[in-house]
């Protein structure tokens, strides 16, 4: 077995337009000569190299958005991406045109072939310029948000750095944090509207060029969703509205009464535990060390993987100026190792983000031996099962990260936050369906759309005098809406599955972990509902699946 690599040693050759074209020609020549196995092997190697390089370039930019060098490299990669896609689609088309489909499925995997069939309907050379423009607009959004310099509590922080203040037990401080956040969005509201307006027009235009009536079917295909449709998602949103919205409303009302507030305002929602949200035992270094003890207790595979990730430098979780916001996991498929990016801010979110991204990373690592690059990551709703389930599966050992005295309170908080997330998550999804069904809507009409849906799924929301979200601007703080259209319902579907793992782990932690590790090893080798069934879980699209886990959660919270 080769040693786990070191991040600092990673370097991947920079591809060129001519190089990509030559590689594609060679692969197409193999296919034309009937050498399908050789073509697949060569293509897989080439895609891994390209992906590894692109991941590293984008990661370097996220690590330092102010670096001119990193920015230039990212712009080069963004310009090359549609060209790489064009070659990739040409190879997929050539493979799919082969007369012997059974032989192709035997060599490449049945699900991979299904994915390629979906992929070839999402691209045409005619939309190359739009794809490049889409990437640029997305990057402009990221840069704009990363530029925030907000003064609070005697410090200057970015938007991620506001989080500790936004959930401080001091109500006045929480209000000030939200006032600063939404002041920033109001100040840049016109620019943010302009970016989104262009993105919607661009995406609608691409869809029309490809022969779709609007962006929705194209959006689903770009997410590689092969086993459910917008109508299934719409039914799921209704389930959330029926079973979760009233429960979250009751939980918030209990909190309001316990704290003796006349009204529960928007800035009160983040204070989930009336005694103050449990905090991590310490900063970055303490958490990183305590996490090793936690994984050591849980599972030897998780423990060994985490030790290697840490020693190899594959974790960047400290918040610093100029670093892009948020958290994500990326990977370098040529070497098989993932990378975790986050912005620790001293709150319980650090634990949530860390265990979440570790779930993604562990899945990717466990899947590294699967036959083709298409299987290394599943589609996103399946991928979020791995991440969100690890958030729940670490709960029994969470005392190591928050202190034993606060462990039970942390578990309750996580459960309550998860339930409250569901209505918000489906609202983000519903909003995007309306946006892309009405591509000609004006920015002000989009704000109205959001506000109307928000009142439906989260009727408790009370913004007080926070003018920007009151007008319907809250969605602009959600990067997925800008950068990854329709990638959001995924979290809510996965949460329904993660809650099932949670229920299972309360009965038998060892068995739940075994099922979890096995699911991680299956990576993206099957579509969502097949993966769910393979882990002994019930599909969220099945009537009653959501209701059952929500009832269990409610019972635990009432106890
Ligand atoms: Zn995730």
XYZ file of C-alpha atoms and ligand atoms in Angstrom, residues 356-357 360 380 383-384 387-388 487 491, ligand 1:
11
model
C -20.221 17.051 8.058
C -17.204 17.522 5.808
C -17.947 13.550 2.731
C -25.431 15.269 -4.055
C -23.472 12.470 -0.777
C -25.218 14.521 1.891
C -22.023 13.949 5.684
C -25.220 14.503 7.676
C -28.515 21.899 -5.105
C -29.746 18.372 2.190
Zn -22.322 18.499 2.352
